Amino acid sequence: MDSIFLMNNVWIMICAVLVLLMQGGFILLEAGSTRMKNAGHIAGKTIFTVGIASLVFWAVGYGFIYGEGNAFIGLSDFFYGDASSTVDGLAGSIDFFFQLAFAAIALTVAFGGFAERAKLSVYIVFAVLFSALVYPVVAHWIWGAGWLADLGKQDFAGSTVVHLTGAMAALAATILLKPRIGKYNSDGSSNNLYGHNQVYTALGVLVLWVGWFGFNAGSTLEVADAFFGYVALNTQLAAAAGAVAALLIAWAATGKADVPTTLNGALAGLVAITASCAFVAPWAAVVIGLIGGLIVFASMKFFDKAKIDDPIFALSVHGVAGIWGTISTGFFATPELAAMNGGLPGLFYGGGFTQLGVQTIGVAAGGIYAFIVSMVILVVMKNAMGGLRVTEEEEIIGLDMSEHGSYGYPESFGGDSQKPGA
C-alpha cells in the first residue's frame, strides 16, 4: 500500500474521532449552561442524537449529499457499504465516517434551540427528518458538487453547511417552542436563568476547541505538504481572538468580565474561521475571530431583547458567527489560497465583489432553506404530536424526571432510591 495513502487515511480517521469527541464538549457545554434539573436529559439526548444521525446518514444522508444526481440532490449510494471505493484519495469508509461526524454535529447544534422545554419524542422525530431532509440538501449544494459549488462557494469546513444550517433549525424551534417559564416578565423585561455549572461549560468549550482541529485541519483530507498545520494555526488564532474580544467588550459594556460571554467568544471565533481557515492569512484569521467575538456579544443582547429565548446561545454562536465567517472569505481570501482551494480572491486582495457575492448567496440560500424546511417539519409535528413542548408542570420539575424518570443529580433533589435500612 502506498505510504501517503495510508497516512492520509490514518490522519482523517484520527480527525473523525476528534470531531466525534466534540459531542462530549457539547454535553458539558449544554449541561453546564442549563439548569441542574435538565442535566441528565441533555447528556442522554446527545448520545442518542449521535445514534440517530449515524443511522440516517448511513441510510440516505450520504447518498443525498455525495450520490450521483443533479445540482440540488444526490440520488445514489444509499445504505452505504462499498469496501472498495476511493473518495478524494481516501478509502471510501474513512471518508464516510469523517462526513458522518459532521452531520451529527449539525444536528446537535440544531437541538440547542430545543433546550429545557421540548418533548423527548420531538427530539427523536426531528432528528430523523433533519438528518434526512435538511442537512444533506445544503451539504450537497456546497460539498456535493451542487449548484453553489459550481458558483465557487468557499466553505472549507462548514460555517454554512454545519453551523448555519443547524442554527436555522434551532431558530425555527425556538420560535415555535416560545420562551421558558420565567424567562420574561409581563412588563417585557427578561430574567437570567443561569446555567448550573460554569466549570462544565468552560471544560466543554475546551473540548470543542481541541476537537475543532479535527474539524478544520482534517478537512484538508490529506497530509501532503502538511497544509493541515496552516489550517490549524488559523483556527487557533481565530479562537483566541474571539475569546479575548468577547471578554473585553463584555467588560467594557457591563463592568464585568462575563464568563459565558468569553466562552461564547471563543466558540464564535471557531465557527467564524471554519469556512475561511484554508483561504486566509493568519492576520486575517485574527481579525475574523476578533469580529466574531464582538458580534456574538451584540447578538446575544439582540435575541434577548427580541424575546427569542436561546438557552445555550446557539443562534448567536453558530448562526450569526456562521454568517460572518462565511462572508469573511469574500473579503480576506488570498489569490494563492483561493487558487489552491477553489473560488476567487476576496475584495481586499483585488478580487472585486464576485466572491463576496457568491458567499452572500450561499448564506442566504442555505440559511433560508434550512429555516423554512425545519419550520414546516416542526409545524407538522406540532399538529400531529399534540404540541412540541412538555406541560408546564413537567417543565417546572425538569426534563430529567418528566422524560426519563430520574434526575441527573438524584442526591441534589432528594430523589435517591435508597431503601430504609440499606
Tab-separated table of C-alpha atoms in Angstrom:
chain	number	residue	atom	x	y	z
A	1	MET	CA	0.000	0.000	0.000
A	2	ASP	CA	1.227	3.485	-0.829
A	3	SER	CA	2.558	5.126	2.343
A	4	ILE	CA	0.978	8.526	1.610
A	5	PHE	CA	-2.401	6.872	1.020
A	6	LEU	CA	-2.069	5.101	4.366
A	7	MET	CA	-1.003	8.278	6.190
A	8	ASN	CA	-3.895	10.222	4.669
A	9	ASN	CA	-6.352	7.626	5.911
A	10	VAL	CA	-4.849	7.418	9.401
A	11	TRP	CA	-4.880	11.211	9.687
A	12	ILE	CA	-8.524	11.517	8.660
A	13	MET	CA	-9.575	8.658	10.929
A	14	ILE	CA	-7.947	10.480	13.856
A	15	CYS	CA	-9.709	13.694	12.829
A	16	ALA	CA	-13.064	11.891	12.558
A	17	VAL	CA	-12.653	10.665	16.133
A	18	LEU	CA	-11.775	14.212	17.240
A	19	VAL	CA	-14.976	15.514	15.626
A	20	LEU	CA	-16.988	12.726	17.264
A	21	LEU	CA	-15.471	13.635	20.645
A	22	MET	CA	-16.813	17.167	20.165
A	23	GLN	CA	-20.147	15.663	21.236
A	24	GLY	CA	-18.586	15.319	24.687
A	25	GLY	CA	-17.849	19.025	24.564
A	26	PHE	CA	-21.471	19.738	23.700
A	27	ILE	CA	-22.651	17.576	26.616
A	28	LEU	CA	-20.574	19.597	29.079
A	29	LEU	CA	-21.334	22.933	27.404
A	30	GLU	CA	-25.105	22.436	27.241
A	31	ALA	CA	-25.463	20.770	30.628
A	32	GLY	CA	-23.408	23.469	32.326
A	33	SER	CA	-25.309	26.245	30.539
A	34	THR	CA	-28.727	24.982	31.646
A	35	ARG	CA	-30.326	24.149	34.971
A	36	MET	CA	-29.477	21.139	37.076
A	37	LYS	CA	-32.938	19.584	36.714
A	38	ASN	CA	-32.324	19.065	32.968
A	39	ALA	CA	-28.676	17.935	33.025
A	40	GLY	CA	-29.241	14.189	32.698
A	41	HIS	CA	-31.677	14.727	29.837
A	42	ILE	CA	-29.195	16.895	27.930
A	43	ALA	CA	-26.400	14.359	28.328
A	44	GLY	CA	-28.556	11.416	27.298
A	45	LYS	CA	-30.206	13.057	24.308
A	46	THR	CA	-26.798	13.999	22.915
A	47	ILE	CA	-25.826	10.337	22.791
A	48	PHE	CA	-28.995	9.232	21.010
A	49	THR	CA	-28.544	12.221	18.692
A	50	VAL	CA	-25.299	10.632	17.511
A	51	GLY	CA	-27.068	7.298	17.136
A	52	ILE	CA	-29.952	8.596	15.028
A	53	ALA	CA	-27.732	10.862	12.929
A	54	SER	CA	-25.401	7.936	12.193
A	55	LEU	CA	-28.146	5.567	11.073
A	56	VAL	CA	-29.949	8.137	8.929
A	57	PHE	CA	-26.677	9.313	7.383
A	58	TRP	CA	-25.814	5.696	6.512
A	59	ALA	CA	-29.267	5.024	5.040
A	60	VAL	CA	-29.877	8.177	2.977
A	61	GLY	CA	-27.798	11.166	4.154
A	62	TYR	CA	-24.527	10.253	2.459
A	63	GLY	CA	-26.377	9.412	-0.777
A	64	PHE	CA	-28.280	12.699	-0.792
A	65	ILE	CA	-25.001	14.603	-0.371
A	66	TYR	CA	-22.479	12.698	-2.481
A	67	GLY	CA	-24.542	10.378	-4.670
A	68	GLU	CA	-24.878	10.898	-8.402
A	69	GLY	CA	-27.850	13.146	-9.039
A	70	ASN	CA	-28.337	16.744	-10.045
A	71	ALA	CA	-27.392	20.229	-8.837
A	72	PHE	CA	-29.892	20.034	-5.987
A	73	ILE	CA	-29.711	16.486	-4.590
A	74	GLY	CA	-27.723	13.246	-4.831
A	75	LEU	CA	-29.676	10.122	-5.733
A	76	SER	CA	-27.381	7.106	-5.279
A	77	ASP	CA	-25.104	5.399	-2.726
A	78	PHE	CA	-27.887	4.837	-0.203
A	79	PHE	CA	-27.253	2.351	2.643
A	80	TYR	CA	-23.542	2.938	2.111
A	81	GLY	CA	-21.339	-0.143	2.271
A	82	ASP	CA	-18.780	-0.109	-0.516
A	83	ALA	CA	-15.499	-1.518	0.826
A	84	SER	CA	-13.558	-0.974	-2.409
A	85	SER	CA	-14.281	2.666	-3.253
A	86	THR	CA	-11.788	5.526	-3.080
A	87	VAL	CA	-13.023	9.092	-2.462
A	88	ASP	CA	-10.772	12.178	-2.514
A	89	GLY	CA	-7.685	9.997	-2.077
A	90	LEU	CA	-9.200	8.194	0.918
A	91	ALA	CA	-10.756	4.810	1.482
A	92	GLY	CA	-14.485	5.327	0.993
A	93	SER	CA	-15.292	4.117	4.503
A	94	ILE	CA	-12.875	6.624	6.084
A	95	ASP	CA	-14.373	9.491	4.101
A	96	PHE	CA	-17.863	8.266	5.070
A	97	PHE	CA	-17.029	8.202	8.795
A	98	PHE	CA	-15.500	11.696	8.667
A	99	GLN	CA	-18.552	13.138	6.893
A	100	LEU	CA	-20.909	11.332	9.269
A	101	ALA	CA	-19.298	13.037	12.263
A	102	PHE	CA	-20.036	16.438	10.679
A	103	ALA	CA	-23.711	15.538	10.134
A	104	ALA	CA	-24.054	14.623	13.811
A	105	ILE	CA	-22.554	17.974	14.854
A	106	ALA	CA	-25.097	19.878	12.726
A	107	LEU	CA	-27.966	18.046	14.444
A	108	THR	CA	-26.522	18.751	17.893
A	109	VAL	CA	-26.315	22.457	17.009
A	110	ALA	CA	-29.970	22.384	15.902
A	111	PHE	CA	-31.020	20.869	19.225
A	112	GLY	CA	-29.604	23.894	21.037
A	113	GLY	CA	-32.903	25.624	20.264
A	114	PHE	CA	-34.933	22.864	21.942
A	115	ALA	CA	-33.227	23.051	25.340
A	116	GLU	CA	-35.183	22.772	28.594
A	117	ARG	CA	-38.729	22.564	27.176
A	118	ALA	CA	-39.110	20.204	24.182
A	119	LYS	CA	-40.622	16.726	24.450
A	120	LEU	CA	-38.231	13.803	24.101
A	121	SER	CA	-40.439	12.383	21.306
A	122	VAL	CA	-39.989	15.660	19.407
A	123	TYR	CA	-36.218	15.295	19.617
A	124	ILE	CA	-36.400	11.796	18.144
A	125	VAL	CA	-38.701	12.557	15.217
A	126	PHE	CA	-36.947	15.809	14.321
A	127	ALA	CA	-33.541	14.100	14.460
A	128	VAL	CA	-34.621	11.703	11.722
A	129	LEU	CA	-36.204	14.349	9.498
A	130	PHE	CA	-33.409	16.948	9.890
A	131	SER	CA	-30.756	14.318	9.141
A	132	ALA	CA	-32.615	13.187	6.023
A	133	LEU	CA	-34.190	16.344	4.581
A	134	VAL	CA	-32.350	19.441	5.822
A	135	TYR	CA	-28.616	18.931	6.383
A	136	PRO	CA	-27.916	16.678	3.352
A	137	VAL	CA	-29.510	19.096	0.893
A	138	VAL	CA	-27.429	22.105	1.987
A	139	ALA	CA	-24.326	19.903	2.152
A	140	HIS	CA	-24.938	18.660	-1.397
A	141	TRP	CA	-25.262	22.199	-2.740
A	142	ILE	CA	-21.847	23.171	-1.345
A	143	TRP	CA	-19.803	19.984	-0.814
A	144	GLY	CA	-21.533	17.509	-3.121
A	145	ALA	CA	-20.941	19.206	-6.494
A	146	GLY	CA	-24.239	21.098	-6.250
A	147	TRP	CA	-25.182	24.453	-7.657
A	148	LEU	CA	-23.368	26.538	-5.021
A	149	ALA	CA	-20.195	24.528	-5.590
A	150	ASP	CA	-20.496	25.376	-9.286
A	151	LEU	CA	-20.590	29.067	-8.359
A	152	GLY	CA	-17.303	28.666	-6.438
A	153	LYS	CA	-18.723	28.857	-2.898
A	154	GLN	CA	-15.942	28.745	-0.280
A	155	ASP	CA	-16.835	26.817	2.883
A	156	PHE	CA	-13.797	24.762	3.790
A	157	ALA	CA	-15.121	23.017	6.910
A	158	GLY	CA	-18.714	24.123	7.332
A	159	SER	CA	-19.522	27.605	8.667
A	160	THR	CA	-22.596	27.416	6.445
A	161	VAL	CA	-23.047	23.687	5.909
A	162	VAL	CA	-22.785	22.627	9.544
A	163	HIS	CA	-23.190	25.653	11.799
A	164	LEU	CA	-25.608	27.970	9.995
A	165	THR	CA	-27.789	25.033	8.902
A	166	GLY	CA	-28.030	23.771	12.473
A	167	ALA	CA	-28.638	27.274	13.832
A	168	MET	CA	-31.502	27.977	11.421
A	169	ALA	CA	-33.232	24.801	12.568
A	170	ALA	CA	-32.631	25.936	16.155
A	171	LEU	CA	-34.200	29.316	15.326
A	172	ALA	CA	-37.335	27.657	13.942
A	173	ALA	CA	-37.628	25.513	17.069
A	174	THR	CA	-37.009	28.437	19.415
A	175	ILE	CA	-39.750	30.494	17.766
A	176	LEU	CA	-42.309	27.682	17.919
A	177	LEU	CA	-41.424	26.466	21.404
A	178	LYS	CA	-41.544	30.007	22.849
A	179	PRO	CA	-39.554	31.123	25.914
A	180	ARG	CA	-39.031	29.016	29.009
A	181	ILE	CA	-41.220	29.623	32.036
A	182	GLY	CA	-39.847	32.558	33.997
A	183	LYS	CA	-37.608	33.922	31.263
A	184	TYR	CA	-39.652	37.057	30.562
A	185	ASN	CA	-41.823	39.188	32.816
A	186	SER	CA	-45.191	40.734	31.960
A	187	ASP	CA	-43.542	44.160	31.529
A	188	GLY	CA	-41.239	42.740	28.835
A	189	SER	CA	-38.077	42.601	30.953
A	190	SER	CA	-36.059	39.385	30.998
A	191	ASN	CA	-34.603	37.257	33.774
A	192	ASN	CA	-31.317	35.383	33.728
A	193	LEU	CA	-31.986	31.645	34.025
A	194	TYR	CA	-28.397	30.832	34.925
A	195	GLY	CA	-26.737	27.599	33.943
A	196	HIS	CA	-25.827	25.414	36.891
A	197	ASN	CA	-22.096	24.859	36.313
A	198	GLN	CA	-19.710	27.306	34.614
A	199	VAL	CA	-16.846	24.854	35.096
A	200	TYR	CA	-18.659	22.267	32.970
A	201	THR	CA	-19.357	24.942	30.353
A	202	ALA	CA	-15.709	26.049	30.239
A	203	LEU	CA	-14.470	22.458	30.027
A	204	GLY	CA	-16.985	21.805	27.246
A	205	VAL	CA	-15.641	24.767	25.289
A	206	LEU	CA	-12.082	23.477	25.693
A	207	VAL	CA	-13.085	20.013	24.449
A	208	LEU	CA	-14.783	21.630	21.456
A	209	TRP	CA	-11.746	23.836	20.825
A	210	VAL	CA	-9.460	20.775	20.664
A	211	GLY	CA	-11.969	18.842	18.554
A	212	TRP	CA	-12.090	21.726	16.108
A	213	PHE	CA	-8.605	20.810	14.891
A	214	GLY	CA	-10.148	17.600	13.579
A	215	PHE	CA	-12.969	19.641	12.111
A	216	ASN	CA	-10.883	22.236	10.253
A	217	ALA	CA	-7.422	20.737	9.826
A	218	GLY	CA	-8.973	17.373	8.964
A	219	SER	CA	-10.853	18.961	6.095
A	220	THR	CA	-7.579	19.100	4.185
A	221	LEU	CA	-8.256	15.352	3.665
A	222	GLU	CA	-4.529	14.713	3.265
A	223	VAL	CA	-1.105	15.109	4.845
A	224	ALA	CA	0.773	16.208	1.719
A	225	ASP	CA	2.715	19.442	2.262
A	226	ALA	CA	1.388	19.484	5.863
A	227	PHE	CA	-1.107	22.185	4.901
A	228	PHE	CA	-3.233	20.985	7.818
A	229	GLY	CA	-0.769	22.784	10.105
A	230	TYR	CA	-1.518	26.119	8.459
A	231	VAL	CA	-5.252	25.500	8.816
A	232	ALA	CA	-4.745	24.604	12.494
A	233	LEU	CA	-2.763	27.820	13.033
A	234	ASN	CA	-5.577	29.956	11.637
A	235	THR	CA	-8.095	28.028	13.758
A	236	GLN	CA	-6.127	28.648	16.944
A	237	LEU	CA	-5.640	32.355	16.252
A	238	ALA	CA	-9.319	32.980	15.491
A	239	ALA	CA	-10.498	31.186	18.634
A	240	ALA	CA	-8.028	33.126	20.757
A	241	ALA	CA	-9.055	36.465	19.250
A	242	GLY	CA	-12.739	35.641	19.697
A	243	ALA	CA	-12.314	34.836	23.391
A	244	VAL	CA	-10.301	37.987	24.113
A	245	ALA	CA	-12.603	40.273	22.115
A	246	ALA	CA	-15.733	38.927	23.816
A	247	LEU	CA	-14.194	39.315	27.260
A	248	LEU	CA	-13.173	42.910	26.591
A	249	ILE	CA	-16.470	44.030	25.052
A	250	ALA	CA	-18.473	42.491	27.910
A	251	TRP	CA	-16.169	44.114	30.463
A	252	ALA	CA	-16.400	47.498	28.749
A	253	ALA	CA	-20.168	47.362	28.290
A	254	THR	CA	-21.260	45.896	31.620
A	255	GLY	CA	-18.358	46.473	34.000
A	256	LYS	CA	-17.931	42.733	34.481
A	257	ALA	CA	-15.819	40.240	32.520
A	258	ASP	CA	-18.723	37.846	31.994
A	259	VAL	CA	-17.582	34.213	31.783
A	260	PRO	CA	-20.335	32.832	29.472
A	261	THR	CA	-19.723	35.679	27.021
A	262	THR	CA	-15.985	34.942	26.975
A	263	LEU	CA	-16.663	31.259	26.315
A	264	ASN	CA	-19.115	32.104	23.550
A	265	GLY	CA	-16.497	34.425	22.061
A	266	ALA	CA	-14.053	31.544	21.715
A	267	LEU	CA	-16.722	29.417	20.048
A	268	ALA	CA	-17.742	32.287	17.763
A	269	GLY	CA	-14.119	32.640	16.651
A	270	LEU	CA	-14.000	28.913	15.888
A	271	VAL	CA	-17.293	28.955	13.975
A	272	ALA	CA	-16.257	32.048	12.008
A	273	ILE	CA	-12.898	30.654	10.885
A	274	THR	CA	-14.408	27.297	9.878
A	275	ALA	CA	-15.295	28.485	6.366
A	276	SER	CA	-12.193	30.561	5.791
A	277	CYS	CA	-9.407	28.651	7.580
A	278	ALA	CA	-7.821	27.450	4.308
A	279	PHE	CA	-8.317	30.689	2.394
A	280	VAL	CA	-6.913	33.466	4.587
A	281	ALA	CA	-3.639	34.717	6.064
A	282	PRO	CA	-3.042	34.440	9.835
A	283	TRP	CA	-3.543	38.183	10.365
A	284	ALA	CA	-6.947	37.862	8.746
A	285	ALA	CA	-7.784	34.899	10.977
A	286	VAL	CA	-7.172	37.161	13.973
A	287	VAL	CA	-9.474	39.835	12.525
A	288	ILE	CA	-12.159	37.261	11.682
A	289	GLY	CA	-12.052	35.805	15.186
A	290	LEU	CA	-11.997	39.233	16.812
A	291	ILE	CA	-15.077	40.376	14.897
A	292	GLY	CA	-16.723	37.053	15.730
A	293	GLY	CA	-16.174	37.706	19.432
A	294	LEU	CA	-17.653	41.203	19.176
A	295	ILE	CA	-20.732	40.262	17.178
A	296	VAL	CA	-21.578	37.304	19.402
A	297	PHE	CA	-21.900	39.713	22.346
A	298	ALA	CA	-24.198	42.018	20.360
A	299	SER	CA	-26.176	39.080	19.017
A	300	MET	CA	-26.807	37.641	22.486
A	301	LYS	CA	-28.224	41.013	23.552
A	302	PHE	CA	-30.337	41.279	20.392
A	303	PHE	CA	-32.032	37.892	20.754
A	304	ASP	CA	-32.726	38.578	24.422
A	305	LYS	CA	-34.422	41.882	23.608
A	306	ALA	CA	-36.351	40.210	20.769
A	307	LYS	CA	-37.702	37.708	23.355
A	308	ILE	CA	-36.223	34.770	21.475
A	309	ASP	CA	-35.130	32.515	24.337
A	310	ASP	CA	-31.913	30.780	23.275
A	311	PRO	CA	-30.671	28.951	26.403
A	312	ILE	CA	-27.236	27.976	25.092
A	313	PHE	CA	-26.786	30.831	22.596
A	314	ALA	CA	-26.819	28.518	19.565
A	315	LEU	CA	-28.299	31.250	17.365
A	316	SER	CA	-25.536	33.734	18.176
A	317	VAL	CA	-22.563	31.343	18.234
A	318	HIS	CA	-23.449	29.104	15.300
A	319	GLY	CA	-25.851	31.313	13.328
A	320	VAL	CA	-24.555	34.882	13.433
A	321	ALA	CA	-20.886	33.867	13.640
A	322	GLY	CA	-21.516	31.291	10.887
A	323	ILE	CA	-22.842	34.024	8.604
A	324	TRP	CA	-19.904	36.303	9.364
A	325	GLY	CA	-17.381	33.513	8.862
A	326	THR	CA	-18.838	32.527	5.509
A	327	ILE	CA	-18.924	36.070	4.197
A	328	SER	CA	-15.440	36.847	5.556
A	329	THR	CA	-13.719	34.798	2.847
A	330	GLY	CA	-15.271	37.193	0.329
A	331	PHE	CA	-13.144	39.899	1.942
A	332	PHE	CA	-9.967	38.082	3.002
A	333	ALA	CA	-9.326	35.116	0.651
A	334	THR	CA	-5.829	35.428	-0.815
A	335	PRO	CA	-5.166	34.751	-4.525
A	336	GLU	CA	-2.744	31.909	-3.754
A	337	LEU	CA	-5.023	30.084	-1.335
A	338	ALA	CA	-8.115	30.648	-3.471
A	339	ALA	CA	-6.278	29.083	-6.412
A	340	MET	CA	-5.320	26.125	-4.223
A	341	ASN	CA	-8.709	25.519	-2.618
A	342	GLY	CA	-11.287	26.849	-5.077
A	343	GLY	CA	-13.152	30.068	-5.720
A	344	LEU	CA	-11.748	33.553	-6.254
A	345	PRO	CA	-9.737	36.033	-4.157
A	346	GLY	CA	-11.577	38.326	-1.806
A	347	LEU	CA	-12.358	42.025	-2.104
A	348	PHE	CA	-9.291	43.129	-0.108
A	349	TYR	CA	-6.959	41.243	-2.494
A	350	GLY	CA	-8.289	42.768	-5.691
A	351	GLY	CA	-10.878	40.098	-6.366
A	352	GLY	CA	-13.752	42.549	-6.580
A	353	PHE	CA	-17.223	41.704	-5.360
A	354	THR	CA	-17.637	38.392	-7.186
A	355	GLN	CA	-16.580	36.029	-4.382
A	356	LEU	CA	-18.286	38.229	-1.803
A	357	GLY	CA	-21.497	37.912	-3.804
A	358	VAL	CA	-21.170	34.135	-4.052
A	359	GLN	CA	-20.618	33.870	-0.309
A	360	THR	CA	-23.674	36.028	0.356
A	361	ILE	CA	-25.819	33.932	-1.980
A	362	GLY	CA	-24.616	30.808	-0.212
A	363	VAL	CA	-25.524	32.166	3.214
A	364	ALA	CA	-28.961	33.293	2.053
A	365	ALA	CA	-29.817	30.103	0.177
A	366	GLY	CA	-28.547	27.686	2.817
A	367	GLY	CA	-30.000	29.642	5.728
A	368	ILE	CA	-33.424	30.200	4.177
A	369	TYR	CA	-33.740	26.571	3.067
A	370	ALA	CA	-32.768	25.223	6.491
A	371	PHE	CA	-35.135	27.603	8.293
A	372	ILE	CA	-38.172	27.069	6.068
A	373	VAL	CA	-37.913	23.284	5.839
A	374	SER	CA	-37.260	22.994	9.588
A	375	MET	CA	-40.226	25.255	10.320
A	376	VAL	CA	-42.524	23.187	8.067
A	377	ILE	CA	-41.347	19.958	9.682
A	378	LEU	CA	-41.886	21.320	13.194
A	379	VAL	CA	-45.335	22.789	12.410
A	380	VAL	CA	-46.470	19.428	11.016
A	381	MET	CA	-45.012	17.674	14.047
A	382	LYS	CA	-46.718	20.151	16.390
A	383	ASN	CA	-50.113	19.348	14.909
A	384	ALA	CA	-49.522	15.610	14.639
A	385	MET	CA	-47.949	15.124	18.058
A	386	GLY	CA	-50.170	17.372	20.157
A	387	GLY	CA	-47.522	20.062	20.608
A	388	LEU	CA	-43.758	20.299	20.781
A	389	ARG	CA	-43.418	21.317	24.392
A	390	VAL	CA	-43.768	19.470	27.682
A	391	THR	CA	-46.522	20.595	30.036
A	392	GLU	CA	-45.983	23.463	32.468
A	393	GLU	CA	-45.822	21.017	35.366
A	394	GLU	CA	-43.243	18.854	33.558
A	395	GLU	CA	-41.111	21.869	32.699
A	396	ILE	CA	-41.104	23.018	36.318
A	397	ILE	CA	-39.973	19.633	37.698
A	398	GLY	CA	-37.441	19.315	34.868
A	399	LEU	CA	-36.967	17.055	31.876
A	400	ASP	CA	-34.752	14.638	33.801
A	401	MET	CA	-37.760	13.467	35.820
A	402	SER	CA	-40.597	14.135	33.369
A	403	GLU	CA	-38.959	12.465	30.354
A	404	HIS	CA	-36.640	9.901	31.951
A	405	GLY	CA	-37.935	9.206	35.447
A	406	SER	CA	-34.687	10.005	37.252
A	407	TYR	CA	-32.529	13.043	37.922
A	408	GLY	CA	-29.021	13.551	36.602
A	409	TYR	CA	-28.181	14.632	40.158
A	410	PRO	CA	-30.525	12.480	42.285
A	411	GLU	CA	-28.920	13.347	45.623
A	412	SER	CA	-29.325	17.085	44.977
A	413	PHE	CA	-33.080	16.677	44.526
A	414	GLY	CA	-33.634	14.217	47.389
A	415	GLY	CA	-34.584	11.677	44.774
A	416	ASP	CA	-32.245	8.796	45.543
A	417	SER	CA	-33.993	5.490	45.820
A	418	GLN	CA	-32.042	4.157	48.758
A	419	LYS	CA	-34.271	1.878	50.771
A	420	PRO	CA	-34.574	2.353	54.534
A	421	GLY	CA	-32.036	0.198	56.292
A	422	ALA	CA	-29.999	-0.402	53.136
